[in-house]
CSV table of C-alpha atoms in Angstrom, one decimal:
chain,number,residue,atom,x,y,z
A,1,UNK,CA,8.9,-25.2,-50.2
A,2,UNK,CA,5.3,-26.2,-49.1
A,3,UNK,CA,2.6,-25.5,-51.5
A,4,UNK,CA,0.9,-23.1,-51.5
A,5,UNK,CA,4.1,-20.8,-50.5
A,6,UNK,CA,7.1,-21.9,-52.2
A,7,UNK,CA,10.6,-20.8,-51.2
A,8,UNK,CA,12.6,-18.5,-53.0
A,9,UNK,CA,15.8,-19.1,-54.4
A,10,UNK,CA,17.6,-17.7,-51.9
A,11,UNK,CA,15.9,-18.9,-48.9
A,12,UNK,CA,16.4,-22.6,-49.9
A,13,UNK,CA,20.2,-21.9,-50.5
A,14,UNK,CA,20.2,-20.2,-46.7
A,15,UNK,CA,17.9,-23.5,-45.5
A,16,UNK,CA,20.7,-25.7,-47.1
A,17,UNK,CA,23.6,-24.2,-45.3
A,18,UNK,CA,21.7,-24.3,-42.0
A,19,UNK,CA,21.1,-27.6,-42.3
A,20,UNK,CA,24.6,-28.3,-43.8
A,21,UNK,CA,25.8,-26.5,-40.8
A,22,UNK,CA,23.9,-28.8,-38.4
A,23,UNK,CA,24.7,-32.0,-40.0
A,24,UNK,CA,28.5,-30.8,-39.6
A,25,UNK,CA,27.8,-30.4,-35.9
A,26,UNK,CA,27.2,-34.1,-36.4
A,27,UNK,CA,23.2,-33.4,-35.2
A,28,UNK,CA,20.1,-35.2,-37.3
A,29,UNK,CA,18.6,-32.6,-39.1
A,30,UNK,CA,14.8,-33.9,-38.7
A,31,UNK,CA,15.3,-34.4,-35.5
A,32,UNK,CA,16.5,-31.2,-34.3
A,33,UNK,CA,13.4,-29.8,-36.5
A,34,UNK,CA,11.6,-31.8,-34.4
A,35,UNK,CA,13.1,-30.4,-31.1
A,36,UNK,CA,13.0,-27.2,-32.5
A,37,UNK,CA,9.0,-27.8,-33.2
A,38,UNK,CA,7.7,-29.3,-29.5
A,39,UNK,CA,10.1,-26.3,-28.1
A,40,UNK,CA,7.5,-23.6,-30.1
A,41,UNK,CA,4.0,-25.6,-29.6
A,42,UNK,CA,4.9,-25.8,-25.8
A,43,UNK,CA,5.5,-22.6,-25.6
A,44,UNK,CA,2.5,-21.9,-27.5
A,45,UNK,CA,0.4,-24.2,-24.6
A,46,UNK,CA,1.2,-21.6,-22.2
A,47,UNK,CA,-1.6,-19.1,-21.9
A,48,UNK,CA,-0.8,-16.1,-20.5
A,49,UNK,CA,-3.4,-17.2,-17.4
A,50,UNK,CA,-1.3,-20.3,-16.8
A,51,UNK,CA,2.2,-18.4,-16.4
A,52,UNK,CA,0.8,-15.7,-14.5
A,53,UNK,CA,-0.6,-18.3,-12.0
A,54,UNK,CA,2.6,-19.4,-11.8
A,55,UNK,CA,4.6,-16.3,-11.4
A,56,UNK,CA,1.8,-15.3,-8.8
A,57,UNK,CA,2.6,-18.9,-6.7
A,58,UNK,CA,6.2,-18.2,-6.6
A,59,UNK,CA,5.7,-14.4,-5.7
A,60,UNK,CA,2.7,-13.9,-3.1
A,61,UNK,CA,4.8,-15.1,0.0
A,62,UNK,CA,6.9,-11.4,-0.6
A,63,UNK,CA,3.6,-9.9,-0.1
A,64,UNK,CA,0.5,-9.8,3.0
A,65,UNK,CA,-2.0,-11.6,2.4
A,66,UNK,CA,-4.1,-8.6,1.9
A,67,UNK,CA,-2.2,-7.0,-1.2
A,68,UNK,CA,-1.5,-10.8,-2.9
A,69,UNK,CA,-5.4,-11.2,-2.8
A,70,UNK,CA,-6.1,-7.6,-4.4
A,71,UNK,CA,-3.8,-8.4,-7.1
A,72,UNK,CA,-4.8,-11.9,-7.4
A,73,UNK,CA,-8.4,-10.3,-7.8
A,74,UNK,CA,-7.1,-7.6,-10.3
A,75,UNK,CA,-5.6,-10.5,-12.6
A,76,UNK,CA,-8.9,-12.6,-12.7
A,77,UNK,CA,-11.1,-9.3,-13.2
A,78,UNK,CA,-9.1,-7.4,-15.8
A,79,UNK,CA,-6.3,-9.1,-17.2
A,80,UNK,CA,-7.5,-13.1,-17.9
A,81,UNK,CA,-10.3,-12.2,-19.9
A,82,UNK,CA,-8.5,-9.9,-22.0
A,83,UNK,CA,-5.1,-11.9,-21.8
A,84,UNK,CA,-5.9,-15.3,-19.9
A,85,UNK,CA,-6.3,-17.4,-23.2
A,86,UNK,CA,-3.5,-15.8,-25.3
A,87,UNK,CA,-0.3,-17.9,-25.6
A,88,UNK,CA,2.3,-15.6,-23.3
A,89,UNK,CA,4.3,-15.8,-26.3
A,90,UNK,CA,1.8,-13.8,-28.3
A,91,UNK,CA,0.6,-11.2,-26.3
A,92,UNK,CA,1.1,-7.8,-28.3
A,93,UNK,CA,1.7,-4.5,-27.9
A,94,UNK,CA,-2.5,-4.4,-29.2
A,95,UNK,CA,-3.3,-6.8,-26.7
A,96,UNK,CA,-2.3,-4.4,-24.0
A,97,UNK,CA,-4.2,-1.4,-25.6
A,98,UNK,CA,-7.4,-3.7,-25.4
A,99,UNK,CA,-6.3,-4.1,-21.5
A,100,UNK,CA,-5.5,-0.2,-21.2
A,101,UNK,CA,-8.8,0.9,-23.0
A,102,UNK,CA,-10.5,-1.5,-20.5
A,103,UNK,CA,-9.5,0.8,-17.7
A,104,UNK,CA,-9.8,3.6,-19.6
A,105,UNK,CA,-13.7,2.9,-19.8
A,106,UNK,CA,-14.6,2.5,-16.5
A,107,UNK,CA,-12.2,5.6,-15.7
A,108,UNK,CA,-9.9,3.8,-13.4
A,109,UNK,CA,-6.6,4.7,-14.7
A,110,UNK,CA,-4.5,4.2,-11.4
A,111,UNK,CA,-5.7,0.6,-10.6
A,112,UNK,CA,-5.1,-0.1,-14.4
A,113,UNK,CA,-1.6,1.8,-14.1
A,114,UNK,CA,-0.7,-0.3,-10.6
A,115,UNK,CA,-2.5,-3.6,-12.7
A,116,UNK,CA,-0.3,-3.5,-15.7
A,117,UNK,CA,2.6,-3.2,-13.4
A,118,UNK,CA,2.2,-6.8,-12.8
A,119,UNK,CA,1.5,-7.9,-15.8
A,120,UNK,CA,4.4,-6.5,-16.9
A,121,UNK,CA,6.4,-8.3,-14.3
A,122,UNK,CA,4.4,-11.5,-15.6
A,123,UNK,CA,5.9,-10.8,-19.2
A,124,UNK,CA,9.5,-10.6,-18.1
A,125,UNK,CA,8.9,-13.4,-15.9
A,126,UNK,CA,7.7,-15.4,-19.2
A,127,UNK,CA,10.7,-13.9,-21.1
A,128,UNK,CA,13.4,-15.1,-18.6
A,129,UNK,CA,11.8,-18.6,-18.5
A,130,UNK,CA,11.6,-18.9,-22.7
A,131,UNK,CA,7.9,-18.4,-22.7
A,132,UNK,CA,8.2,-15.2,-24.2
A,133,UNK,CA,10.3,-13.2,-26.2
A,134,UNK,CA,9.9,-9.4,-25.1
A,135,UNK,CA,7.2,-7.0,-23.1
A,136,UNK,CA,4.8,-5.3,-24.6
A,137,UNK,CA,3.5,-3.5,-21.7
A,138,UNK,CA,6.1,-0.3,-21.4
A,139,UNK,CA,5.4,1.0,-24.7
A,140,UNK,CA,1.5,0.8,-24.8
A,141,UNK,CA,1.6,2.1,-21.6
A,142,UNK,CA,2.5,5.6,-22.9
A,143,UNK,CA,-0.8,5.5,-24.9
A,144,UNK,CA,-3.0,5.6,-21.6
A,145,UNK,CA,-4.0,9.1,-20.3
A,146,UNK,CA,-2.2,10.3,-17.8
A,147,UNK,CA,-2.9,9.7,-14.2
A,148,UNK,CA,-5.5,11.9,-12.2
A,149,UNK,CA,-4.1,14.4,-9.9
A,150,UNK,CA,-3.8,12.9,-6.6
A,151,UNK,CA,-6.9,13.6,-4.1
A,152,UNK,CA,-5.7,14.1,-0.5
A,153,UNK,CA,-7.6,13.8,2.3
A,154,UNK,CA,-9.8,16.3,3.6
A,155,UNK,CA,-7.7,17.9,7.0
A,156,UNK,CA,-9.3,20.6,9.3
A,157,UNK,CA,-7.4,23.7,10.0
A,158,UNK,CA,-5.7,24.2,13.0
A,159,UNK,CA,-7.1,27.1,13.7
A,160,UNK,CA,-10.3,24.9,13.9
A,161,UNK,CA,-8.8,22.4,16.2
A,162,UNK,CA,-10.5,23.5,19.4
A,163,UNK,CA,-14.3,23.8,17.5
A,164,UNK,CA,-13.7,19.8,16.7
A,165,UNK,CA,-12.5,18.9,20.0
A,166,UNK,CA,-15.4,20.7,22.2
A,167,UNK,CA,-17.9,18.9,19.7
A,168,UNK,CA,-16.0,15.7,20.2
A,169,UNK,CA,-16.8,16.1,23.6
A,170,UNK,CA,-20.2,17.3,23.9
A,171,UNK,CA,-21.4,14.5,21.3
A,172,UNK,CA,-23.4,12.1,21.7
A,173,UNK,CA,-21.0,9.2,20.2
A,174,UNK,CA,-20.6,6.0,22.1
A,175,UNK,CA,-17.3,6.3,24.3
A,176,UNK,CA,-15.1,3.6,22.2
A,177,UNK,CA,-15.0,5.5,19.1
A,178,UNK,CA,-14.2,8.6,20.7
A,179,UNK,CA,-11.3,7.4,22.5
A,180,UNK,CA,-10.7,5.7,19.3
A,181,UNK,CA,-10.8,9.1,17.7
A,182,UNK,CA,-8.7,10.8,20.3
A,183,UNK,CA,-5.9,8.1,20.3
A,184,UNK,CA,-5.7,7.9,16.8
A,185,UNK,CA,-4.9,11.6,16.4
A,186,UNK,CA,-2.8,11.6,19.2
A,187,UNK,CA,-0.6,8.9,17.9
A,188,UNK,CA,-0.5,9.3,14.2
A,189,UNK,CA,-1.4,6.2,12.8
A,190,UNK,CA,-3.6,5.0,10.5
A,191,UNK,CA,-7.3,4.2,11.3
A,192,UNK,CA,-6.7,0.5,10.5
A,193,UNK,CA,-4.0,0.1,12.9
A,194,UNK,CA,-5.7,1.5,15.8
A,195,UNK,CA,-8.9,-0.7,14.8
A,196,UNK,CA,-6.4,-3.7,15.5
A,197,UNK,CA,-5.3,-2.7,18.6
A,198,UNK,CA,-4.7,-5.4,21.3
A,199,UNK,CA,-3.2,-5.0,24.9
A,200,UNK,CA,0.1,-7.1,24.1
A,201,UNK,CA,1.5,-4.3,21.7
A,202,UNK,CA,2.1,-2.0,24.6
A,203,UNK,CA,5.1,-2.4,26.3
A,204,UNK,CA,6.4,0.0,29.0
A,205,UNK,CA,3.6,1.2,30.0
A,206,UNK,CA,4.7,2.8,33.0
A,207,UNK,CA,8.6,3.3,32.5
A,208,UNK,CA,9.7,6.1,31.0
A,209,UNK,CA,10.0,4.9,27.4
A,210,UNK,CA,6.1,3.7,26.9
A,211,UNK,CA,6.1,2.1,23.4
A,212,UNK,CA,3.5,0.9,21.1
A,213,UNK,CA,5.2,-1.8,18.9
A,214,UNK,CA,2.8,-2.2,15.9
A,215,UNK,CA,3.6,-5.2,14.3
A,216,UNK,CA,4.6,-5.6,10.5
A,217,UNK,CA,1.5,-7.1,9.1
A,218,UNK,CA,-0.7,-4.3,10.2
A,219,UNK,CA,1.5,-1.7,8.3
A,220,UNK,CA,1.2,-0.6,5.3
A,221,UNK,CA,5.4,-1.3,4.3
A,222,UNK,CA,5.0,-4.2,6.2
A,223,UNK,CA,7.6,-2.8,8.5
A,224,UNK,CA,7.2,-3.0,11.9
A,225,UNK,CA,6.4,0.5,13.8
A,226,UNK,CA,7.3,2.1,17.2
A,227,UNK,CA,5.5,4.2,18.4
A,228,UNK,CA,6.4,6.4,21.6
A,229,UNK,CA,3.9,7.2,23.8
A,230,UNK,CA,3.4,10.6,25.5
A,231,UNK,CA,2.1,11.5,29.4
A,232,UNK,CA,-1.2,11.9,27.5
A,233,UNK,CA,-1.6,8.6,25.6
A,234,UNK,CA,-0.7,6.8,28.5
A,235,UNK,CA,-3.1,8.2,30.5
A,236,UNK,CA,-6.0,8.0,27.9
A,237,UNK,CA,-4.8,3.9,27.1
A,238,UNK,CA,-6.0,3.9,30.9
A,239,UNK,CA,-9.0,4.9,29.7
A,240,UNK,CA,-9.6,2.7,26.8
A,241,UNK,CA,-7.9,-0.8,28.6
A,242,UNK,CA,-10.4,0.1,31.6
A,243,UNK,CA,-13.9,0.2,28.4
A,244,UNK,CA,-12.0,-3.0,27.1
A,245,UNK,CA,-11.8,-4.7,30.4
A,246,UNK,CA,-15.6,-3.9,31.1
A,247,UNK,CA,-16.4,-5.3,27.6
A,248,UNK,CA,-15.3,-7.9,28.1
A,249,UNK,CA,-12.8,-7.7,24.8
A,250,UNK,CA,-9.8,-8.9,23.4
A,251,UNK,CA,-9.9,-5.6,20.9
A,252,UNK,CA,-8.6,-2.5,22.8
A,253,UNK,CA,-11.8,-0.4,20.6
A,254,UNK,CA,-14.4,-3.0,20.2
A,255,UNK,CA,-18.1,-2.7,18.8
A,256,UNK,CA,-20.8,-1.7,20.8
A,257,UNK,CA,-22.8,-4.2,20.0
A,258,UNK,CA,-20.6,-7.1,19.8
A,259,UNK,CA,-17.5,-7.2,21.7
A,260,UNK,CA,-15.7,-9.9,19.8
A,261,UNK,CA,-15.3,-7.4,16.8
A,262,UNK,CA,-13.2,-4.6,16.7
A,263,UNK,CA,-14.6,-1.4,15.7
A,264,UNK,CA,-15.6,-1.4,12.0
A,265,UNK,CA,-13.7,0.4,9.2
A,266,UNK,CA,-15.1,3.5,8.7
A,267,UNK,CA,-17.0,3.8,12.4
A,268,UNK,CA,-14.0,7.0,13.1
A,269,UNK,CA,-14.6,8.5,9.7
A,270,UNK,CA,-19.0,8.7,9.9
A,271,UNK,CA,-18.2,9.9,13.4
A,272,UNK,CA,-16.1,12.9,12.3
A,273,UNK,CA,-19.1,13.3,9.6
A,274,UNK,CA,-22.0,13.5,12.4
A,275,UNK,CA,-19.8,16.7,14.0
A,276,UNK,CA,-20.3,18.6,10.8
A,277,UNK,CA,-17.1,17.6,9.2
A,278,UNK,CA,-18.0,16.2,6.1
A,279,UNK,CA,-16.0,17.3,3.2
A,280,UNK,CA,-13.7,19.5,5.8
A,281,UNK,CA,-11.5,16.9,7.7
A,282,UNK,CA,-11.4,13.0,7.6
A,283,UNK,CA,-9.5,10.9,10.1
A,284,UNK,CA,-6.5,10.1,8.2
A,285,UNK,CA,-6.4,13.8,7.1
A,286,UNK,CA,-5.0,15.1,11.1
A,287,UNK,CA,-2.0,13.1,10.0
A,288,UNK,CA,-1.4,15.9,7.6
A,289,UNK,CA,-2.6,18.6,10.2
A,290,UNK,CA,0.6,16.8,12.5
A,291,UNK,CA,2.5,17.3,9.4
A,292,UNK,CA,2.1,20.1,8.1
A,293,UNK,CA,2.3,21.7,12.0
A,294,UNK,CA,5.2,20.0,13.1
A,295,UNK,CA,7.2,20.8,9.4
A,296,UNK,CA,6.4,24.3,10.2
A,297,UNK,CA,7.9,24.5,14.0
A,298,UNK,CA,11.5,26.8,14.4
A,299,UNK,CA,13.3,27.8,17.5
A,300,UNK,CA,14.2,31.3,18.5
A,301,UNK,CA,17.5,31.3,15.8
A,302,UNK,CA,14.9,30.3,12.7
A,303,UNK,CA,15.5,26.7,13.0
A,304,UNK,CA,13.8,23.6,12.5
A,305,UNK,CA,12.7,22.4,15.9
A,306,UNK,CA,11.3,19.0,13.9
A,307,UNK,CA,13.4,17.2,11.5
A,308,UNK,CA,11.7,15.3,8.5
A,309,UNK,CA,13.1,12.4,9.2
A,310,UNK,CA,11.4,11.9,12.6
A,311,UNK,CA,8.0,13.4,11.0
A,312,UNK,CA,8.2,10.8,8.2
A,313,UNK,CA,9.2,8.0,10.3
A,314,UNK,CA,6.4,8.7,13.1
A,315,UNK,CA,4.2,9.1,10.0
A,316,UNK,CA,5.5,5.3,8.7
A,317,UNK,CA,5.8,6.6,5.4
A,318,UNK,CA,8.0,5.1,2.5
A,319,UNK,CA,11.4,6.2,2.1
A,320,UNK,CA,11.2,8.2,-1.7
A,321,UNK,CA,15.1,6.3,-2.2
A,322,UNK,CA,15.1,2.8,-2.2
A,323,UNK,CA,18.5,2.5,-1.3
A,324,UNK,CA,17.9,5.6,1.7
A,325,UNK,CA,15.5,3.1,2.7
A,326,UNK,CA,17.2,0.1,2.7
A,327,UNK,CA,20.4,1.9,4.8
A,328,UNK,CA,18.0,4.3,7.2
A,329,UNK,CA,17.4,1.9,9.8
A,330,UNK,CA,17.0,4.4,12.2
A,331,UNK,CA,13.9,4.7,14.5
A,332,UNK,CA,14.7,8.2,16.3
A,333,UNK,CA,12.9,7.2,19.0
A,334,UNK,CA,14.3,9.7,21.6
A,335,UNK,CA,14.2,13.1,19.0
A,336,UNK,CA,10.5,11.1,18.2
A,337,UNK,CA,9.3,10.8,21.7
A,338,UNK,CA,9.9,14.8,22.1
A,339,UNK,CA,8.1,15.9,19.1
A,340,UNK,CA,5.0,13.6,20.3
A,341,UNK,CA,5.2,15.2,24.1
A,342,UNK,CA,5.1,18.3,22.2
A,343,UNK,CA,2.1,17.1,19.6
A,344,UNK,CA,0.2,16.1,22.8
A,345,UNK,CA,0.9,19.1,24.8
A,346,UNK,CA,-0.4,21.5,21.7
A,347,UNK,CA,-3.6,19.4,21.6
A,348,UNK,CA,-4.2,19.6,25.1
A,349,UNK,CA,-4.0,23.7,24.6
A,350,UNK,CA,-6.3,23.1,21.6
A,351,UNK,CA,-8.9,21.4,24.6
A,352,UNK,CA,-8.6,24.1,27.5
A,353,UNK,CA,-9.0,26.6,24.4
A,354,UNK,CA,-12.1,24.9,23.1
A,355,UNK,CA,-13.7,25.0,26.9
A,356,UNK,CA,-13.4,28.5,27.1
A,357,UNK,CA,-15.4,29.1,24.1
């Protein structure tokens, strides 16, 4: 053996037979060593950095732009300067409790939890190409606390419904975000799919089957969404294309001050703050009032006047099955366009309610 660790006995007789074996194979011993030898110091070049670039090239066209660059962004901040410089090939099981603790610190356990999701898929993507031989990252991931109880939004009580509207309308709030306001909780959807609202997703505007086709990359599933439109959101999108038109704006909510910009992020939420509302309701948070309203509706024989399936799909939620998903292709869009007649009638009893007080 090599000085200063000589080989036993026993482990030169099992180094003769391997190489006995190979010669019999009719292979040169040295240079199969030195196959063998390039094979572990390329794999060694590899840094973890350098294949997760690589997986992330080959991966980010699955994804919108938006969600490749947050976890483009979580890789350089948290995972490159703990992993970046390691050989893929050596990453350990301590290597991702240095990454865990890291998160652990700063008390950001879900974006660590949804980051070492992908370096996990980065260490079976080095394992499958020969980079790697196994992934650390599923059991050190039981050594990180658990995950904080989800925080949903603040959503105002129905009972409070007509309160908000009659302050709604005696505000002072410029008249874009409050149709803003009103369309958004008349529709459903989320406040960054109404911010990016433009004439051409309407379609049918005045047949009897008035959809709002919201198109995939504005969706959280990036799945395209229908939405059917009631008597009531027809008649308010008169009132919002007539402001656009006025504007001057491509946007159907544009900014006050500058018409080429559509209405920033949180403009809806600070509005619902100014009525008092802080802490009680956010925007997204009457998507659970819909919910929770709708979910709770029977007929006269005790039975569910709503099914979940039209609530979850009018909500644009997830499917919890993958394969449900994948085989639910349906968009209920006439059981859908009831429940939303209903949905806009209740609100408009909500109104008259909230003048009479």
């Amino acid at each position: 053996g090599r000085y200063p660790a000589p080989m036993s006995p026993a482990l030169a007789r099992a180094w003769r037979e391997e190489v006995k074996a190979v010669v019999r194979a009719g292979r040169d011993p040295a240079r199969v060593a030195k196959v063998e030898k390039r094979i572990v110091e390329q794999a060694r070049s590899d840094t973890f950095k350098e294949i997760a670039e690589e997986w992330f090239d080959k991966t980010k066209g699955l994804w919108k732009p938006s969600h490749g660059d947050w976890v483009h962004n979580r890789l350089e901040l948290d995972a490159y300067p703990v992993l970046g410089s390691i050989p893929v090939g050596d990453v350990t099981h301590d290597d991702i409790l240095t990454l865990i603790r890291r998160f652990e610190k700063r008390d950001t356990i879900e974006i660590g939890r949804k980051t070492l999701r992908f370096v996990s898929r980065i260490m079976r993507y080095a394992k499958a190409a020969g980079k790697a031989k196994a992934d650390p990252v599923p059991d050190a991931l039981d050594a990180m606390k658990p995950k904080p109880r989800v925080k949903h939004h603040a959503k105002l009580p129905t009972a409070r419904l007509p309160e908000f509207f009659g302050k709604l309308a005696a505000s002072g709030h410029d008249p874009v975000t409050k149709l803003a306001l009103r369309w958004t909780i008349l529709t459903w959807v989320r406040t960054g799919e109404s911010r990016f609202f433009v004439p051409g997703e309407i379609e049918g505007r005045y047949s009897a089957e008035p959809v709002w086709r919201i198109p995939a990359e504005r969706m959280k599933m990036n799945r395209e969404h229908l939405v059917p439109l009631s008597r009531q959101a027809v008649a308010l999108l008169d009132e919002i294309d007539a402001l656009r038109i006025r504007n001057g704006s491509e946007w159907m909510f544009p900014q006050v001050l500058n018409a080429k910009k559509p209405i920033s992020e949180n403009c809806m939420l600070y509005a619902v703050y100014d009525l008092g509302y802080k802490g009680v309701a956010t925007v997204h948070g009457f998507r659970g009032v819909a919910s929770t309203l709708l979910n709770e509706q029977v007929d006269a024989n005790d039975n569910r006047r709503f099914d979940a399936d039209w609530i979850e799909m009018q909500l644009a939620h997830e499917e919890e099955s993958e394969s449900r998903g994948a085989y639910n292709a349906a968009q209920y869009l006439t059981p859908r366009r009831k429940m939303m007649q209903w949905w806009a009638d209740y609100l408009d009893d909500q109104e008259r309610i909230a003048f009479l007080l």
